[in-house]
Amino acid sequence: MADHHAPNLPASSEGAVGGVDGTRERVVAAAMDEFARYGIAGARVDRIAKQARTSKERVYAHFRGKEALYAQTAARELGVIAQATQIDARDLPGYAGRLFDYFTSRPDHYRLISWGRLELTAGDGTSQDAIAGKVEQLRQAQRDGALDPTWDPFDVLALVNQIATTWSAQPEIAAAASEHSDDRSVAAQRAAVVRAVERLFPAAAPRP
Amino acid sequence: MADHHAPNLPASSEGAVGGVDGTRERVVAAAMDEFARYGIAGARVDRIAKQARTSKERVYAHFRGKEALYAQTAARELGVIAQATQIDARDLPGYAGRLFDYFTSRPDHYRLISWGRLELTAGDGTSQDAIAGKVEQLRQAQRDGALDPTWDPFDVLALVNQIATTWSAQPEIAAAASEHSDDRSVAAQRAAVVRAVERLFPAAAPRP
């Protein structure tokens, strides 16, 4: 999380009652909702300010601009996801299940990330450190004999992420399945995702 | 392709030199570029009209509005993709490779589809007939013993699509891999995608 600012960093420019930190936190929370719904180009800073009970000028005092606010919001969200889902390179099916659960119960969080992929240039640094950390864990599992070493760890990471978000990413197939399939419960979607990852990258036996 | 209008339908409202059909085609081609770049909310009909060498009014004479124009553009594109990649339920790794090739060489086409998933409500009908047709082919392969019948065919379709677009969908991991991996050529990306699908849904033996 290279650009992940701690949420409670003190800021030098303000010290009013209610507190800088509170304002900043409210702005990021409001930005989360706004960006998830409208994307970056479609987001309106005045709506964010209003929802955060502050002014547009105050938002710009904290964040250089709308893209910077998005970058901070997305970086924080990526940190929250990583914390909540905890990659385990020895049990990738379990990790895929946690990712599935996370995004299924929080469709707006998946949207937040997806807009950035469409609207920003890749490799802007926001998620590069987090990716490197996960890849290093996968490499270690390969060295430990817990994960098939014939896969490039970047492929492993990309495939697991991708499979875990199969249903978030393809609402049109989910809609078709819900009408025409025998069992399109969330549990059935989850089972398919975990089964696919298990087939590709089976969990290692527990450590002795 | 329920909503896929044939590109050369005659229209009753015009008959000028240059032809209605030519205008309509130029508008859809211009819309493809505009929607791929800016999404639906961000697209400007006046830019589309200018690129298509026509007027905004003429665009609205052909299409009810911006969303209808997007729907037609996306439906046409989905038809082109289906035609170009030809699902083969007996050889899903081969199909995944063709999808990979299609989207890798046409990143703007992947973007066009992705915006709709974010900006429109799923299950609006545009792609439901196409999905149903593919699922029926998968069911047939299952009946023929050419595809593992323990998978729900909707899961198969969703997983194959999803895996095939692993690298289009995650530019941030592609960027990290291109810096830190031994071989991040397109061929290596493609091989990983095909290998994953082969592991999940191996191609059937050729028909006798």
Short mmCIF file of C-alpha atoms in Angstrom, two decimals:
data_model
loop_
_atom_site.label_atom_id
_atom_site.label_comp_id
_atom_site.label_asym_id
_atom_site.label_seq_id
_atom_site.Cartn_x
_atom_site.Cartn_y
_atom_site.Cartn_z
CA MET A 1 0.00 0.00 0.00
CA ALA A 2 2.49 2.62 -1.17
CA ASP A 3 0.08 5.54 -1.10
CA HIS A 4 -1.96 4.38 1.83
CA HIS A 5 -2.13 7.27 4.26
CA ALA A 6 -2.99 6.38 7.78
CA PRO A 7 -6.49 7.69 8.40
CA ASN A 8 -5.58 9.66 11.51
CA LEU A 9 -2.55 11.57 10.33
CA PRO A 10 -2.54 15.01 11.89
CA ALA A 11 -2.76 17.84 9.39
CA SER A 12 -1.10 21.15 9.98
CA SER A 13 -3.55 23.46 8.28
CA GLU A 14 -6.49 23.20 10.62
CA GLY A 15 -7.31 22.75 14.23
CA ALA A 16 -10.95 23.65 14.58
CA VAL A 17 -13.46 22.01 16.85
CA GLY A 18 -14.69 18.79 15.27
CA GLY A 19 -11.14 18.18 14.21
CA VAL A 20 -9.23 17.83 10.99
CA ASP A 21 -9.17 14.07 11.30
CA GLY A 22 -12.90 13.82 11.57
CA THR A 23 -13.38 15.94 8.47
CA ARG A 24 -10.84 13.99 6.52
CA GLU A 25 -12.45 10.71 7.52
CA ARG A 26 -15.91 11.93 6.60
CA VAL A 27 -14.64 13.11 3.23
CA VAL A 28 -13.05 9.75 2.45
CA ALA A 29 -16.21 7.91 3.51
CA ALA A 30 -18.35 10.17 1.35
CA ALA A 31 -15.86 9.81 -1.51
CA MET A 32 -16.15 6.03 -1.25
CA ASP A 33 -19.89 6.24 -1.88
CA GLU A 34 -19.62 8.84 -4.61
CA PHE A 35 -16.82 7.15 -6.57
CA ALA A 36 -18.43 3.71 -6.27
CA ARG A 37 -21.62 5.07 -7.76
CA TYR A 38 -20.39 7.48 -10.44
CA GLY A 39 -16.73 6.70 -11.12
CA ILE A 40 -14.01 9.29 -11.16
CA ALA A 41 -15.11 11.45 -14.07
CA GLY A 42 -18.71 11.28 -12.90
CA ALA A 43 -18.04 12.06 -9.25
CA ARG A 44 -18.86 15.56 -8.03
CA VAL A 45 -16.72 17.07 -5.32
CA ASP A 46 -19.57 19.28 -4.19
CA ARG A 47 -21.74 16.23 -3.52
CA ILE A 48 -18.88 14.65 -1.57
CA ALA A 49 -18.45 17.83 0.45
CA LYS A 50 -22.15 18.03 1.17
CA GLN A 51 -22.36 14.42 2.32
CA ALA A 52 -19.28 14.95 4.49
CA ARG A 53 -20.86 18.08 6.00
CA THR A 54 -18.02 20.28 4.86
CA SER A 55 -17.22 22.62 1.98
CA LYS A 56 -15.72 21.99 -1.42
CA GLU A 57 -12.86 24.30 -0.45
CA ARG A 58 -12.17 22.21 2.65
CA VAL A 59 -12.07 19.05 0.53
CA TYR A 60 -9.49 20.66 -1.74
CA ALA A 61 -7.50 21.72 1.31
CA HIS A 62 -7.11 18.06 2.23
CA PHE A 63 -6.75 16.56 -1.25
CA ARG A 64 -5.10 18.06 -4.30
CA GLY A 65 -8.03 17.21 -6.49
CA LYS A 66 -10.57 14.64 -7.45
CA GLU A 67 -8.05 12.12 -8.81
CA ALA A 68 -5.92 12.40 -5.69
CA LEU A 69 -9.01 11.89 -3.55
CA TYR A 70 -9.89 8.81 -5.58
CA ALA A 71 -6.33 7.47 -5.27
CA GLN A 72 -6.44 7.82 -1.49
CA THR A 73 -9.90 6.30 -1.25
CA ALA A 74 -8.94 3.34 -3.44
CA ALA A 75 -5.62 2.81 -1.66
CA ARG A 76 -7.35 2.77 1.69
CA GLU A 77 -9.95 0.37 0.35
CA LEU A 78 -7.26 -1.95 -1.04
CA GLY A 79 -5.64 -1.95 2.39
CA VAL A 80 -8.94 -2.79 4.06
CA ILE A 81 -9.56 -5.63 1.60
CA ALA A 82 -6.07 -7.06 2.11
CA GLN A 83 -6.56 -6.88 5.87
CA ALA A 84 -10.01 -8.45 5.77
CA THR A 85 -9.16 -11.27 3.35
CA GLN A 86 -5.56 -12.12 4.36
CA ILE A 87 -3.86 -13.93 1.51
CA ASP A 88 -2.64 -17.39 2.54
CA ALA A 89 -0.33 -18.75 -0.13
CA ARG A 90 -0.72 -22.25 1.32
CA ASP A 91 -4.52 -22.12 1.04
CA LEU A 92 -5.53 -20.17 -2.04
CA PRO A 93 -9.00 -21.72 -2.29
CA GLY A 94 -9.71 -20.38 1.21
CA TYR A 95 -8.38 -16.97 0.20
CA ALA A 96 -10.54 -16.97 -2.94
CA GLY A 97 -13.57 -17.74 -0.78
CA ARG A 98 -12.79 -14.78 1.47
CA LEU A 99 -12.37 -12.48 -1.53
CA PHE A 100 -15.67 -13.76 -2.92
CA ASP A 101 -17.40 -13.11 0.39
CA TYR A 102 -15.90 -9.65 0.67
CA PHE A 103 -16.97 -8.45 -2.76
CA THR A 104 -20.32 -10.23 -2.77
CA SER A 105 -21.39 -8.51 0.41
CA ARG A 106 -19.92 -5.17 -0.70
CA PRO A 107 -20.69 -4.64 -4.40
CA ASP A 108 -19.90 -0.95 -4.06
CA HIS A 109 -16.34 -1.77 -3.05
CA TYR A 110 -15.87 -3.83 -6.20
CA ARG A 111 -17.23 -0.93 -8.23
CA LEU A 112 -14.85 1.51 -6.56
CA ILE A 113 -11.84 -0.53 -7.70
CA SER A 114 -13.26 -1.21 -11.15
CA TRP A 115 -13.70 2.45 -12.07
CA GLY A 116 -10.04 3.10 -11.41
CA ARG A 117 -9.05 0.30 -13.77
CA LEU A 118 -11.07 1.93 -16.52
CA GLU A 119 -10.37 5.57 -15.82
CA LEU A 120 -6.75 5.66 -14.68
CA THR A 121 -3.52 4.49 -16.23
CA ALA A 122 -2.35 1.19 -14.78
CA GLY A 123 0.79 0.95 -12.74
CA ASP A 124 0.39 4.36 -11.14
CA GLY A 125 1.95 2.94 -8.00
CA THR A 126 -1.10 2.72 -5.80
CA SER A 127 -1.20 -1.05 -5.57
CA GLN A 128 2.30 -2.05 -6.69
CA ASP A 129 3.73 -2.60 -3.20
CA ALA A 130 0.74 -4.69 -2.18
CA ILE A 131 1.10 -6.82 -5.30
CA ALA A 132 4.82 -7.30 -4.67
CA GLY A 133 4.12 -8.42 -1.10
CA LYS A 134 1.57 -11.00 -2.19
CA VAL A 135 3.82 -12.32 -4.94
CA GLU A 136 6.62 -12.75 -2.41
CA GLN A 137 4.32 -14.87 -0.23
CA LEU A 138 3.46 -17.00 -3.25
CA ARG A 139 7.15 -17.45 -4.09
CA GLN A 140 7.82 -18.53 -0.53
CA ALA A 141 5.04 -21.13 -0.70
CA GLN A 142 6.59 -22.39 -3.93
CA ARG A 143 9.98 -22.68 -2.24
CA ASP A 144 8.31 -24.52 0.64
CA GLY A 145 6.69 -27.02 -1.69
CA ALA A 146 3.22 -25.77 -0.75
CA LEU A 147 2.38 -24.36 -4.21
CA ASP A 148 3.14 -25.70 -7.69
CA PRO A 149 6.38 -23.96 -8.72
CA THR A 150 5.72 -24.29 -12.44
CA TRP A 151 3.32 -21.34 -12.31
CA ASP A 152 4.64 -17.80 -12.46
CA PRO A 153 3.47 -16.28 -9.15
CA PHE A 154 2.07 -13.24 -10.98
CA ASP A 155 -0.15 -15.63 -12.94
CA VAL A 156 -1.26 -17.27 -9.70
CA LEU A 157 -2.18 -13.96 -8.10
CA ALA A 158 -3.96 -12.68 -11.19
CA LEU A 159 -5.90 -15.92 -11.71
CA VAL A 160 -7.00 -16.24 -8.09
CA ASN A 161 -8.19 -12.62 -7.94
CA GLN A 162 -9.90 -12.97 -11.26
CA ILE A 163 -11.69 -16.22 -10.45
CA ALA A 164 -12.76 -14.92 -7.03
CA THR A 165 -14.52 -11.98 -8.70
CA THR A 166 -16.15 -14.03 -11.47
CA TRP A 167 -19.67 -13.13 -10.38
CA SER A 168 -19.05 -9.54 -9.38
CA ALA A 169 -17.48 -8.94 -12.78
CA GLN A 170 -20.14 -10.54 -14.94
CA PRO A 171 -23.54 -9.41 -13.69
CA GLU A 172 -25.07 -10.33 -17.05
CA ILE A 173 -24.21 -14.02 -16.61
CA ALA A 174 -25.33 -13.93 -12.98
CA ALA A 175 -28.65 -12.50 -14.16
CA ALA A 176 -29.04 -15.21 -16.80
CA ALA A 177 -28.12 -17.92 -14.31
CA SER A 178 -30.58 -16.65 -11.74
CA GLU A 179 -33.38 -17.20 -14.24
CA HIS A 180 -32.33 -20.44 -15.86
CA SER A 181 -30.15 -22.42 -13.52
CA ASP A 182 -31.22 -24.89 -10.87
CA ASP A 183 -29.26 -23.38 -8.03
CA ARG A 184 -27.93 -19.88 -8.35
CA SER A 185 -27.71 -19.12 -4.69
CA VAL A 186 -24.70 -17.15 -3.50
CA ALA A 187 -23.51 -20.40 -1.91
CA ALA A 188 -23.51 -22.10 -5.32
CA GLN A 189 -21.56 -19.21 -6.87
CA ARG A 190 -19.07 -19.38 -4.04
CA ALA A 191 -18.69 -23.13 -4.32
CA ALA A 192 -17.88 -22.85 -8.04
CA VAL A 193 -15.23 -20.20 -7.39
CA VAL A 194 -13.58 -22.16 -4.60
CA ARG A 195 -13.74 -25.39 -6.60
CA ALA A 196 -12.03 -23.76 -9.58
CA VAL A 197 -9.20 -22.35 -7.46
CA GLU A 198 -8.85 -25.67 -5.62
CA ARG A 199 -8.49 -27.45 -8.95
CA LEU A 200 -5.78 -25.04 -10.10
CA PHE A 201 -3.96 -24.36 -6.84
CA PRO A 202 -4.91 -26.97 -4.23
CA ALA A 203 -4.40 -26.07 -0.61
CA ALA A 204 -1.25 -27.51 0.92
CA ALA A 205 -1.43 -29.97 3.77
CA PRO A 206 -1.34 -28.18 7.13
CA ARG A 207 2.15 -27.62 8.48
CA PRO A 208 3.27 -30.48 10.71
CA MET B 1 -28.07 -10.96 -29.64
CA ALA B 2 -31.61 -9.91 -28.84
CA ASP B 3 -31.09 -6.23 -29.49
CA HIS B 4 -28.62 -6.59 -32.29
CA HIS B 5 -29.94 -4.56 -35.17
CA ALA B 6 -28.63 -5.50 -38.56
CA PRO B 7 -26.31 -2.70 -39.63
CA ASN B 8 -27.95 -2.16 -43.00
CA LEU B 9 -31.59 -1.89 -42.04
CA PRO B 10 -33.28 0.69 -44.22
CA ALA B 11 -34.67 3.64 -42.30
CA SER B 12 -37.75 5.45 -43.42
CA SER B 13 -36.93 8.95 -42.31
CA GLU B 14 -34.12 9.77 -44.69
CA GLY B 15 -33.03 9.13 -48.21
CA ALA B 16 -30.33 11.67 -48.91
CA VAL B 17 -27.24 11.13 -50.99
CA GLY B 18 -24.59 9.38 -48.90
CA GLY B 19 -27.35 7.24 -47.54
CA VAL B 20 -28.95 6.59 -44.21
CA ASP B 21 -27.06 3.36 -43.81
CA GLY B 22 -23.71 5.02 -44.19
CA THR B 23 -24.56 7.61 -41.57
CA ARG B 24 -25.83 5.02 -39.15
CA GLU B 25 -22.67 2.95 -39.61
CA ARG B 26 -20.41 5.95 -39.13
CA VAL B 27 -22.29 6.91 -35.98
CA VAL B 28 -21.91 3.43 -34.49
CA ALA B 29 -18.20 3.35 -35.37
CA ALA B 30 -17.70 6.76 -33.78
CA ALA B 31 -19.76 5.70 -30.76
CA MET B 32 -17.52 2.66 -30.33
CA ASP B 33 -14.47 4.93 -29.94
CA GLU B 34 -16.23 7.46 -27.75
CA PHE B 35 -17.82 4.95 -25.36
CA ALA B 36 -14.63 2.88 -25.09
CA ARG B 37 -12.71 5.97 -24.06
CA TYR B 38 -15.17 7.82 -21.81
CA GLY B 39 -17.89 5.39 -20.80
CA ILE B 40 -21.58 6.09 -21.10
CA ALA B 41 -21.94 9.02 -18.71
CA GLY B 42 -18.72 10.56 -20.01
CA ALA B 43 -19.50 10.16 -23.71
CA ARG B 44 -20.58 13.26 -25.62
CA VAL B 45 -23.05 12.87 -28.44
CA ASP B 46 -21.75 16.01 -30.11
CA ARG B 47 -18.26 14.48 -30.31
CA ILE B 48 -19.75 11.30 -31.77
CA ALA B 49 -21.67 13.34 -34.33
CA LYS B 50 -18.61 15.33 -35.28
CA GLN B 51 -16.47 12.22 -35.74
CA ALA B 52 -19.25 10.62 -37.80
CA ARG B 53 -19.46 13.78 -39.95
CA THR B 54 -23.10 14.34 -39.09
CA SER B 55 -25.16 16.39 -36.65
CA LYS B 56 -26.27 15.70 -33.11
CA GLU B 57 -29.87 15.92 -34.35
CA ARG B 58 -29.17 13.27 -36.97
CA VAL B 59 -27.72 10.98 -34.29
CA TYR B 60 -30.89 11.37 -32.23
CA ALA B 61 -32.98 10.64 -35.32
CA HIS B 62 -31.33 7.23 -35.51
CA PHE B 63 -31.03 6.46 -31.79
CA ARG B 64 -33.38 7.41 -29.00
CA GLY B 65 -30.57 8.66 -26.84
CA LYS B 66 -27.10 8.05 -25.54
CA GLU B 67 -27.98 4.88 -23.63
CA ALA B 68 -29.78 3.41 -26.62
CA LEU B 69 -26.78 4.21 -28.78
CA TYR B 70 -24.52 2.50 -26.27
CA ALA B 71 -26.81 -0.52 -26.12
CA GLN B 72 -26.71 -0.90 -29.91
CA THR B 73 -22.97 -0.39 -30.05
CA ALA B 74 -22.33 -2.92 -27.29
CA ALA B 75 -24.79 -5.44 -28.76
CA ARG B 76 -23.11 -5.18 -32.13
CA GLU B 77 -19.70 -5.58 -30.52
CA LEU B 78 -20.84 -8.66 -28.57
CA GLY B 79 -22.05 -10.14 -31.85
CA VAL B 80 -18.71 -9.41 -33.51
CA ILE B 81 -16.82 -11.00 -30.60
CA ALA B 82 -19.00 -14.11 -30.65
CA GLN B 83 -18.49 -14.42 -34.39
CA ALA B 84 -14.74 -13.88 -34.18
CA THR B 85 -14.10 -16.22 -31.26
CA GLN B 86 -16.66 -19.02 -31.88
CA ILE B 87 -17.29 -20.87 -28.66
CA ASP B 88 -16.44 -24.57 -28.95
CA ALA B 89 -17.83 -26.42 -25.96
CA ARG B 90 -15.58 -29.38 -26.78
CA ASP B 91 -12.44 -27.22 -26.71
CA LEU B 92 -12.78 -24.50 -24.11
CA PRO B 93 -9.02 -23.92 -23.76
CA GLY B 94 -8.94 -23.08 -27.47
CA TYR B 95 -11.91 -20.77 -27.05
CA ALA B 96 -10.25 -19.04 -24.08
CA GLY B 97 -7.16 -18.50 -26.22
CA ARG B 98 -9.25 -16.86 -28.94
CA LEU B 99 -10.99 -14.61 -26.39
CA PHE B 100 -7.59 -13.69 -24.97
CA ASP B 101 -6.29 -12.83 -28.44
CA TYR B 102 -9.36 -10.81 -29.28
CA PHE B 103 -9.27 -8.62 -26.20
CA THR B 104 -5.49 -8.34 -26.03
CA SER B 105 -5.33 -6.94 -29.54
CA ARG B 106 -8.40 -4.74 -29.00
CA PRO B 107 -8.22 -3.21 -25.50
CA ASP B 108 -10.81 -0.61 -26.46
CA HIS B 109 -13.35 -3.37 -27.11
CA TYR B 110 -12.83 -4.74 -23.61
CA ARG B 111 -13.30 -1.24 -22.24
CA LEU B 112 -16.52 -0.77 -24.19
CA ILE B 113 -18.07 -3.84 -22.54
CA SER B 114 -16.68 -3.00 -19.11
CA TRP B 115 -18.28 0.42 -18.91
CA GLY B 116 -21.71 -1.07 -19.48
CA ARG B 117 -21.21 -3.48 -16.61
CA LEU B 118 -20.50 -0.55 -14.31
CA GLU B 119 -22.97 1.97 -15.64
CA LEU B 120 -26.02 -0.08 -16.57
CA THR B 121 -28.24 -2.47 -14.68
CA ALA B 122 -27.40 -6.08 -15.40
CA GLY B 123 -29.82 -8.29 -17.20
CA ASP B 124 -31.18 -5.55 -19.42
CA GLY B 125 -31.61 -8.16 -22.12
CA THR B 126 -28.78 -7.13 -24.43
CA SER B 127 -26.71 -10.24 -23.98
CA GLN B 128 -29.21 -12.70 -22.51
CA ASP B 129 -29.94 -14.55 -25.76
CA ALA B 130 -26.25 -14.91 -26.52
CA ILE B 131 -25.59 -16.31 -23.05
CA ALA B 132 -28.48 -18.76 -23.37
CA GLY B 133 -27.10 -19.98 -26.72
CA LYS B 134 -23.63 -20.58 -25.30
CA VAL B 135 -25.00 -22.36 -22.23
CA GLU B 136 -27.02 -24.66 -24.48
CA GLN B 137 -23.84 -25.61 -26.34
CA LEU B 138 -22.14 -26.36 -23.04
CA ARG B 139 -25.08 -28.52 -21.92
CA GLN B 140 -24.90 -30.44 -25.18
CA ALA B 141 -21.19 -31.10 -24.67
CA GLN B 142 -22.01 -32.36 -21.19
CA ARG B 143 -24.65 -34.71 -22.60
CA ASP B 144 -22.11 -35.89 -25.20
CA GLY B 145 -19.55 -36.69 -22.53
CA ALA B 146 -17.21 -33.99 -23.85
CA LEU B 147 -17.41 -31.75 -20.77
CA ASP B 148 -17.53 -32.60 -17.07
CA PRO B 149 -21.26 -32.65 -16.21
CA THR B 150 -20.71 -31.90 -12.52
CA TRP B 151 -20.23 -28.20 -13.32
CA ASP B 152 -23.21 -25.94 -13.78
CA PRO B 153 -22.84 -24.67 -17.37
CA PHE B 154 -23.34 -21.08 -16.22
CA ASP B 155 -20.31 -21.52 -13.96
CA VAL B 156 -18.33 -22.91 -16.89
CA LEU B 157 -19.20 -19.98 -19.13
CA ALA B 158 -18.53 -17.40 -16.43
CA LEU B 159 -15.21 -18.98 -15.43
CA VAL B 160 -13.92 -19.33 -18.98
CA ASN B 161 -14.81 -15.73 -19.86
CA GLN B 162 -13.34 -14.51 -16.64
CA ILE B 163 -10.07 -16.41 -16.93
CA ALA B 164 -9.65 -15.40 -20.58
CA THR B 165 -9.80 -11.73 -19.58
CA THR B 166 -7.49 -12.06 -16.57
CA TRP B 167 -4.92 -9.66 -17.99
CA SER B 168 -7.29 -7.19 -19.61
CA ALA B 169 -9.11 -6.90 -16.30
CA GLN B 170 -6.12 -6.43 -14.02
CA PRO B 171 -3.78 -3.93 -15.64
CA GLU B 172 -2.18 -3.27 -12.26
CA ILE B 173 -0.93 -6.86 -11.96
CA ALA B 174 0.16 -6.87 -15.60
CA ALA B 175 2.16 -3.71 -14.89
CA ALA B 176 3.79 -5.26 -11.81
CA ALA B 177 4.56 -8.47 -13.70
CA SER B 178 6.11 -6.60 -16.59
CA GLU B 179 8.66 -5.12 -14.19
CA HIS B 180 9.38 -8.05 -11.94
CA SER B 181 8.68 -11.29 -13.74
CA ASP B 182 11.04 -13.27 -15.93
CA ASP B 183 8.74 -13.59 -18.90
CA ARG B 184 5.75 -11.31 -19.17
CA SER B 185 5.35 -11.48 -22.89
CA VAL B 186 1.83 -11.66 -24.25
CA ALA B 187 2.62 -15.26 -25.15
CA ALA B 188 3.32 -16.05 -21.48
CA GLN B 189 0.08 -14.37 -20.39
CA ARG B 190 -1.79 -16.34 -23.01
CA ALA B 191 -0.16 -19.62 -22.02
CA ALA B 192 -1.20 -19.12 -18.39
CA VAL B 193 -4.80 -18.43 -19.36
CA VAL B 194 -5.03 -21.45 -21.66
CA ARG B 195 -3.31 -23.67 -19.10
CA ALA B 196 -5.79 -22.65 -16.39
CA VAL B 197 -8.80 -23.38 -18.59
CA GLU B 198 -7.26 -26.66 -19.75
CA ARG B 199 -6.80 -27.70 -16.12
CA LEU B 200 -10.43 -26.91 -15.31
CA PHE B 201 -12.15 -27.93 -18.54
CA PRO B 202 -9.84 -30.07 -20.65
CA ALA B 203 -10.56 -30.27 -24.36
CA ALA B 204 -12.39 -33.40 -25.41
CA ALA B 205 -10.81 -35.88 -27.77
CA PRO B 206 -11.64 -35.07 -31.39
CA ARG B 207 -14.83 -36.68 -32.64
CA PRO B 208 -14.19 -40.05 -34.25
#
